[in-house]
Structures are given as C-alpha cells and as structure tokens.
Amino acid sequence: MDMILASRNQKKIKELNAILSASIPDIRILSLDDIGFEGDIEENGTTFEENALIKARTAMAAGDNRYPAVADDSGLSVDVLGGAPGVYSARYAGGHGNDEANNQLLLKTLENTPDEKRTAQFVSVIACVFPDGRKILVRGEAKGLILREYRGEGGFGYDPLFLYLPENEGEPYNKTFSEMTSEEKNIISHRGRAIRKLAVELSNQVNHRGNT
C-alpha cells in the first residue's frame, strides 16, 4: 500500500513509516519529492484540522488521486491566550520558523501571567484522505506549563519553554521537551500520540475493506 506524506521531512517519513508498518506491513510512504511536487503548500486554514486537510488533499491531487495522502499540522496552544499562537505557532513573531523571536514574544506576552495560569498544550492533528472520498482525522495533545526561562539544549521551537506535565506513571517528570531524550519525547509527544491513533484507524479501515 502506497501513501503520500505531504512533507519532505525525512525524519517525519521515517517516523510515520515505522509506526504504520507495525500494523500495515506492506505500507510504503512517498514524499512530495517522490511524486514530483515542487514548491510549498499554502496553509490558509484557521484550525489545525483545516490545515491538515488542505495539505493532505493537495498532496493527493499532486499524485493524480492514485494514492491516499496524509498530512499533519501542529502547534502550541496557550490557554490564557485563547489558544494562541495555535496555527500561527511557526510565524508567531512575524517571520516563519524564527524560534528565538517566537519564544521571546511568548515570554513577553506572558510576563505578567502567574505560574498557575501558564497552562498550554502542544497539539498535532493528522489528516488522511483517500481517492474515494473517505477521510480520517486524529488529534494528539501533550499538556504542560510555559516556563519563564529556557531549559534544555535539545528540541526546537517552543520546546525549551514547555514543561511537560506527566499524565501516566513512568513518564518523564520535571522535564521540558528540550531536556528529554528523543525516545522519551516520542512516547509522550503530541505527534507521536496522533500517529499512533492514525495507525489504529488506518489499520481498521484496511482490514475492514480487506474482509468485505
């Protein structure tokens, strides 16, 4: 089974392939480069769901509607800011992907917010669309607090400010996403959780169609 991922990120491709292949052994993930798609996909939705669907449908069309396509849209949602920066997380400070500027703007915006009100969650929504019109939408979240200063050297984006709040026994405690190992982060991250939900939904659909 071939499936397009609306990305050129080899790490995302590897991660998706590893998780999905556990339940769908014959799956093969194609990138935008593999199908000859050039340029960028315009993400003009106002929600994570809209943007994920836009990217997935664009990728499927670029593959001449021969293969299902999957895409994710992720970001940071701060409760006291009404969910901002949300879908604008990567360009919160204006430019795209300027992590330092985005983090500094977030710190400035929250400087008078008491610690107990600095709750937030990383969100990842994954959309999977099929040539016959079916679609799957799954959402993964990781809850935490926004710190007042950076902690950790790893990760990217808002990771050094995001203190994860464990939900289950044995999860990383008192660590920002930047302080976690890649193995720790993959287990509890919003994207990891969303991909595992997708694996279940996709496996159910594939097995159901195979039995009809």
mmCIF file of C-alpha atoms in Angstrom:
data_model
loop_
_atom_site.group_PDB
_atom_site.id
_atom_site.type_symbol
_atom_site.label_atom_id
_atom_site.label_comp_id
_atom_site.label_asym_id
_atom_site.label_seq_id
_atom_site.Cartn_x
_atom_site.Cartn_y
_atom_site.Cartn_z
ATOM 1 C CA MET A 1 0.000 0.000 0.000
ATOM 2 C CA ASP A 2 1.481 3.316 -1.106
ATOM 3 C CA MET A 3 0.639 6.523 0.748
ATOM 4 C CA ILE A 4 1.824 10.111 0.237
ATOM 5 C CA LEU A 5 3.051 12.185 3.168
ATOM 6 C CA ALA A 6 2.643 15.909 2.480
ATOM 7 C CA SER A 7 6.198 16.648 3.574
ATOM 8 C CA ARG A 8 9.829 16.496 2.520
ATOM 9 C CA ASN A 9 11.000 15.907 6.090
ATOM 10 C CA GLN A 10 12.834 12.580 6.113
ATOM 11 C CA LYS A 11 12.504 12.295 9.910
ATOM 12 C CA LYS A 12 8.711 12.542 9.659
ATOM 13 C CA ILE A 13 8.675 9.998 6.831
ATOM 14 C CA LYS A 14 10.766 7.545 8.829
ATOM 15 C CA GLU A 15 8.657 8.015 11.973
ATOM 16 C CA LEU A 16 5.362 7.548 10.125
ATOM 17 C CA ASN A 17 6.612 4.526 8.224
ATOM 18 C CA ALA A 18 7.939 2.856 11.391
ATOM 19 C CA ILE A 19 4.672 3.212 13.311
ATOM 20 C CA LEU A 20 2.289 2.368 10.451
ATOM 21 C CA SER A 21 4.297 -0.602 9.179
ATOM 22 C CA ALA A 22 3.820 -2.345 12.529
ATOM 23 C CA SER A 23 0.122 -2.799 11.716
ATOM 24 C CA ILE A 24 0.206 -2.481 7.919
ATOM 25 C CA PRO A 25 3.341 -4.416 6.840
ATOM 26 C CA ASP A 26 3.198 -3.585 3.126
ATOM 27 C CA ILE A 27 2.857 0.195 3.522
ATOM 28 C CA ARG A 28 5.264 2.499 1.686
ATOM 29 C CA ILE A 29 5.421 6.229 2.423
ATOM 30 C CA LEU A 30 6.073 8.566 -0.509
ATOM 31 C CA SER A 31 7.270 12.148 -0.007
ATOM 32 C CA LEU A 32 6.315 15.236 -2.003
ATOM 33 C CA ASP A 33 9.613 14.856 -3.840
ATOM 34 C CA ASP A 34 8.765 11.264 -4.739
ATOM 35 C CA ILE A 35 5.645 12.401 -6.603
ATOM 36 C CA GLY A 36 7.382 15.376 -8.237
ATOM 37 C CA PHE A 37 5.585 18.108 -6.275
ATOM 38 C CA GLU A 38 7.537 21.376 -6.299
ATOM 39 C CA GLY A 39 7.058 24.437 -4.147
ATOM 40 C CA ASP A 40 5.129 24.774 -0.896
ATOM 41 C CA ILE A 41 1.531 24.105 0.072
ATOM 42 C CA GLU A 42 -0.314 27.217 1.224
ATOM 43 C CA GLU A 43 -1.676 26.668 4.733
ATOM 44 C CA ASN A 44 -4.522 29.179 4.882
ATOM 45 C CA GLY A 45 -6.837 27.364 7.286
ATOM 46 C CA THR A 46 -7.804 28.774 10.676
ATOM 47 C CA THR A 47 -7.630 25.464 12.577
ATOM 48 C CA PHE A 48 -5.165 22.582 12.750
ATOM 49 C CA GLU A 49 -7.815 20.339 11.187
ATOM 50 C CA GLU A 50 -8.335 22.654 8.203
ATOM 51 C CA ASN A 51 -4.619 22.976 7.512
ATOM 52 C CA ALA A 52 -4.001 19.236 7.798
ATOM 53 C CA LEU A 53 -6.817 18.531 5.331
ATOM 54 C CA ILE A 54 -5.589 21.227 2.921
ATOM 55 C CA LYS A 55 -2.116 19.687 2.842
ATOM 56 C CA ALA A 56 -3.367 16.109 2.541
ATOM 57 C CA ARG A 57 -5.801 16.909 -0.288
ATOM 58 C CA THR A 58 -3.193 18.941 -2.164
ATOM 59 C CA ALA A 59 -0.712 16.076 -1.929
ATOM 60 C CA MET A 60 -3.286 13.534 -3.080
ATOM 61 C CA ALA A 61 -4.185 15.694 -6.089
ATOM 62 C CA ALA A 62 -0.495 16.096 -6.910
ATOM 63 C CA GLY A 63 -0.292 12.304 -7.026
ATOM 64 C CA ASP A 64 -3.139 12.269 -9.585
ATOM 65 C CA ASN A 65 -5.504 10.909 -6.919
ATOM 66 C CA ARG A 66 -3.896 7.471 -7.171
ATOM 67 C CA TYR A 67 -2.833 7.175 -3.546
ATOM 68 C CA PRO A 68 -4.166 8.127 -0.128
ATOM 69 C CA ALA A 69 -2.343 11.085 1.411
ATOM 70 C CA VAL A 70 -1.579 12.064 4.966
ATOM 71 C CA ALA A 71 -0.526 15.390 6.496
ATOM 72 C CA ASP A 72 -0.109 16.891 9.927
ATOM 73 C CA ASP A 73 -0.475 20.374 11.336
ATOM 74 C CA SER A 74 0.958 21.105 14.744
ATOM 75 C CA GLY A 75 1.467 23.975 17.124
ATOM 76 C CA LEU A 76 1.371 25.354 20.647
ATOM 77 C CA SER A 77 -1.925 26.350 22.252
ATOM 78 C CA VAL A 78 -1.709 28.548 25.371
ATOM 79 C CA ASP A 79 -4.906 28.584 27.414
ATOM 80 C CA VAL A 80 -4.715 32.139 28.757
ATOM 81 C CA LEU A 81 -4.132 33.378 25.183
ATOM 82 C CA GLY A 82 -7.290 31.748 23.926
ATOM 83 C CA GLY A 83 -5.351 29.020 22.121
ATOM 84 C CA ALA A 84 -2.732 31.286 20.512
ATOM 85 C CA PRO A 85 -0.302 31.036 18.861
ATOM 86 C CA GLY A 86 -2.102 27.944 17.525
ATOM 87 C CA VAL A 87 -1.894 27.514 13.758
ATOM 88 C CA TYR A 88 0.416 30.540 13.648
ATOM 89 C CA SER A 89 2.976 28.956 16.007
ATOM 90 C CA ALA A 90 5.797 28.862 13.454
ATOM 91 C CA ARG A 91 5.248 32.510 12.473
ATOM 92 C CA TYR A 92 4.048 33.944 15.786
ATOM 93 C CA ALA A 93 6.603 36.773 15.728
ATOM 94 C CA GLY A 94 6.125 37.519 12.027
ATOM 95 C CA GLY A 95 8.783 35.575 10.135
ATOM 96 C CA HIS A 96 8.441 31.850 9.538
ATOM 97 C CA GLY A 97 10.416 29.478 11.741
ATOM 98 C CA ASN A 98 12.295 32.078 13.824
ATOM 99 C CA ASP A 99 12.317 30.089 17.074
ATOM 100 C CA GLU A 100 14.132 32.685 19.139
ATOM 101 C CA ALA A 101 11.810 35.519 18.116
ATOM 102 C CA ASN A 102 8.732 33.358 18.705
ATOM 103 C CA ASN A 103 9.904 32.307 22.169
ATOM 104 C CA GLN A 104 10.811 35.829 23.186
ATOM 105 C CA LEU A 105 7.425 37.151 22.074
ATOM 106 C CA LEU A 106 5.689 34.397 24.047
ATOM 107 C CA LEU A 107 7.706 35.223 27.171
ATOM 108 C CA LYS A 108 6.936 38.923 26.785
ATOM 109 C CA THR A 109 3.226 38.264 26.288
ATOM 110 C CA LEU A 110 3.043 36.062 29.386
ATOM 111 C CA GLU A 111 5.377 38.060 31.636
ATOM 112 C CA ASN A 112 2.546 39.197 33.944
ATOM 113 C CA THR A 113 0.739 35.850 33.908
ATOM 114 C CA PRO A 114 1.069 33.913 37.190
ATOM 115 C CA ASP A 115 2.681 30.484 37.026
ATOM 116 C CA GLU A 116 -0.534 28.557 37.640
ATOM 117 C CA LYS A 117 -2.189 30.287 34.662
ATOM 118 C CA ARG A 118 0.579 29.431 32.183
ATOM 119 C CA THR A 119 -1.001 26.141 31.097
ATOM 120 C CA ALA A 120 -0.655 25.054 27.495
ATOM 121 C CA GLN A 121 -0.656 22.073 25.200
ATOM 122 C CA PHE A 122 1.195 21.044 22.110
ATOM 123 C CA VAL A 123 -1.332 19.887 19.517
ATOM 124 C CA SER A 124 -0.906 17.716 16.447
ATOM 125 C CA VAL A 125 -3.737 16.952 14.038
ATOM 126 C CA ILE A 126 -3.192 14.367 11.317
ATOM 127 C CA ALA A 127 -5.479 14.074 8.307
ATOM 128 C CA CYS A 128 -5.592 11.102 5.971
ATOM 129 C CA VAL A 129 -7.648 11.359 2.772
ATOM 130 C CA PHE A 130 -8.486 8.676 0.228
ATOM 131 C CA PRO A 131 -9.245 8.860 -3.525
ATOM 132 C CA ASP A 132 -12.765 7.505 -2.848
ATOM 133 C CA GLY A 133 -13.580 10.458 -0.565
ATOM 134 C CA ARG A 134 -13.035 8.830 2.823
ATOM 135 C CA LYS A 135 -11.023 10.714 5.423
ATOM 136 C CA ILE A 136 -9.515 10.176 8.861
ATOM 137 C CA LEU A 137 -8.828 12.986 11.349
ATOM 138 C CA VAL A 138 -6.959 12.301 14.587
ATOM 139 C CA ARG A 139 -5.648 14.630 17.272
ATOM 140 C CA GLY A 140 -2.831 14.222 19.780
ATOM 141 C CA GLU A 141 -2.046 16.555 22.683
ATOM 142 C CA ALA A 142 0.682 16.900 25.291
ATOM 143 C CA LYS A 143 -0.131 19.156 28.243
ATOM 144 C CA GLY A 144 2.328 21.365 30.088
ATOM 145 C CA LEU A 145 3.274 24.760 31.500
ATOM 146 C CA ILE A 146 5.135 27.642 29.874
ATOM 147 C CA LEU A 147 8.253 28.450 31.909
ATOM 148 C CA ARG A 148 9.801 31.891 32.397
ATOM 149 C CA GLU A 149 13.230 30.882 31.089
ATOM 150 C CA TYR A 150 14.744 28.289 28.769
ATOM 151 C CA ARG A 151 15.656 24.815 29.997
ATOM 152 C CA GLY A 152 17.468 22.210 27.929
ATOM 153 C CA GLU A 153 19.594 22.124 24.811
ATOM 154 C CA GLY A 154 17.647 19.750 22.579
ATOM 155 C CA GLY A 155 14.461 20.013 20.559
ATOM 156 C CA PHE A 156 13.273 23.021 18.588
ATOM 157 C CA GLY A 157 10.579 25.660 18.542
ATOM 158 C CA TYR A 158 8.948 26.193 21.921
ATOM 159 C CA ASP A 159 10.473 23.009 23.417
ATOM 160 C CA PRO A 160 12.818 24.765 25.909
ATOM 161 C CA LEU A 161 9.891 26.671 27.453
ATOM 162 C CA PHE A 162 7.405 23.786 27.572
ATOM 163 C CA LEU A 163 7.466 21.883 30.874
ATOM 164 C CA TYR A 164 5.640 18.604 30.304
ATOM 165 C CA LEU A 165 3.008 17.562 32.876
ATOM 166 C CA PRO A 166 3.036 13.747 33.135
ATOM 167 C CA GLU A 167 -0.286 12.003 32.619
ATOM 168 C CA ASN A 168 0.780 8.449 33.447
ATOM 169 C CA GLU A 169 3.193 6.730 35.807
ATOM 170 C CA GLY A 170 6.677 6.333 34.383
ATOM 171 C CA GLU A 171 6.515 9.337 32.049
ATOM 172 C CA PRO A 172 9.290 11.980 32.108
ATOM 173 C CA TYR A 173 8.956 14.167 35.216
ATOM 174 C CA ASN A 174 10.012 17.801 35.653
ATOM 175 C CA LYS A 175 11.451 17.991 32.151
ATOM 176 C CA THR A 176 10.925 20.351 29.263
ATOM 177 C CA PHE A 177 10.701 18.869 25.778
ATOM 178 C CA SER A 178 14.255 20.163 25.276
ATOM 179 C CA GLU A 179 15.522 18.177 28.265
ATOM 180 C CA MET A 180 14.056 14.871 27.107
ATOM 181 C CA THR A 181 15.805 12.218 25.073
ATOM 182 C CA SER A 182 14.307 11.597 21.636
ATOM 183 C CA GLU A 183 12.957 8.266 22.926
ATOM 184 C CA GLU A 184 11.205 9.955 25.871
ATOM 185 C CA LYS A 185 9.738 12.663 23.693
ATOM 186 C CA ASN A 186 8.486 10.253 21.019
ATOM 187 C CA ILE A 187 6.475 8.331 23.590
ATOM 188 C CA ILE A 188 4.596 11.290 25.045
ATOM 189 C CA SER A 189 4.707 13.876 22.248
ATOM 190 C CA HIS A 190 1.579 15.212 20.593
ATOM 191 C CA ARG A 191 2.733 13.990 17.170
ATOM 192 C CA GLY A 192 3.629 10.531 18.449
ATOM 193 C CA ARG A 193 0.200 10.188 20.050
ATOM 194 C CA ALA A 194 -1.564 11.347 16.881
ATOM 195 C CA ILE A 195 0.416 8.959 14.666
ATOM 196 C CA ARG A 196 -0.422 6.011 16.914
ATOM 197 C CA LYS A 197 -4.129 6.927 16.715
ATOM 198 C CA LEU A 198 -3.816 7.123 12.925
ATOM 199 C CA ALA A 199 -2.210 3.678 12.859
ATOM 200 C CA VAL A 200 -5.210 2.184 14.672
ATOM 201 C CA GLU A 201 -7.786 3.945 12.471
ATOM 202 C CA LEU A 202 -5.963 3.152 9.252
ATOM 203 C CA SER A 203 -5.434 -0.489 10.189
ATOM 204 C CA ASN A 204 -9.123 -0.844 10.988
ATOM 205 C CA GLN A 205 -10.119 0.591 7.614
ATOM 206 C CA VAL A 206 -7.635 -1.517 5.671
ATOM 207 C CA ASN A 207 -8.639 -4.711 7.481
ATOM 208 C CA HIS A 208 -12.356 -3.950 7.148
ATOM 209 C CA ARG A 209 -12.113 -3.381 3.397
ATOM 210 C CA GLY A 210 -9.980 -6.493 3.085
ATOM 211 C CA ASN A 211 -12.723 -8.555 4.712
ATOM 212 C CA THR A 212 -15.571 -7.258 2.567
#
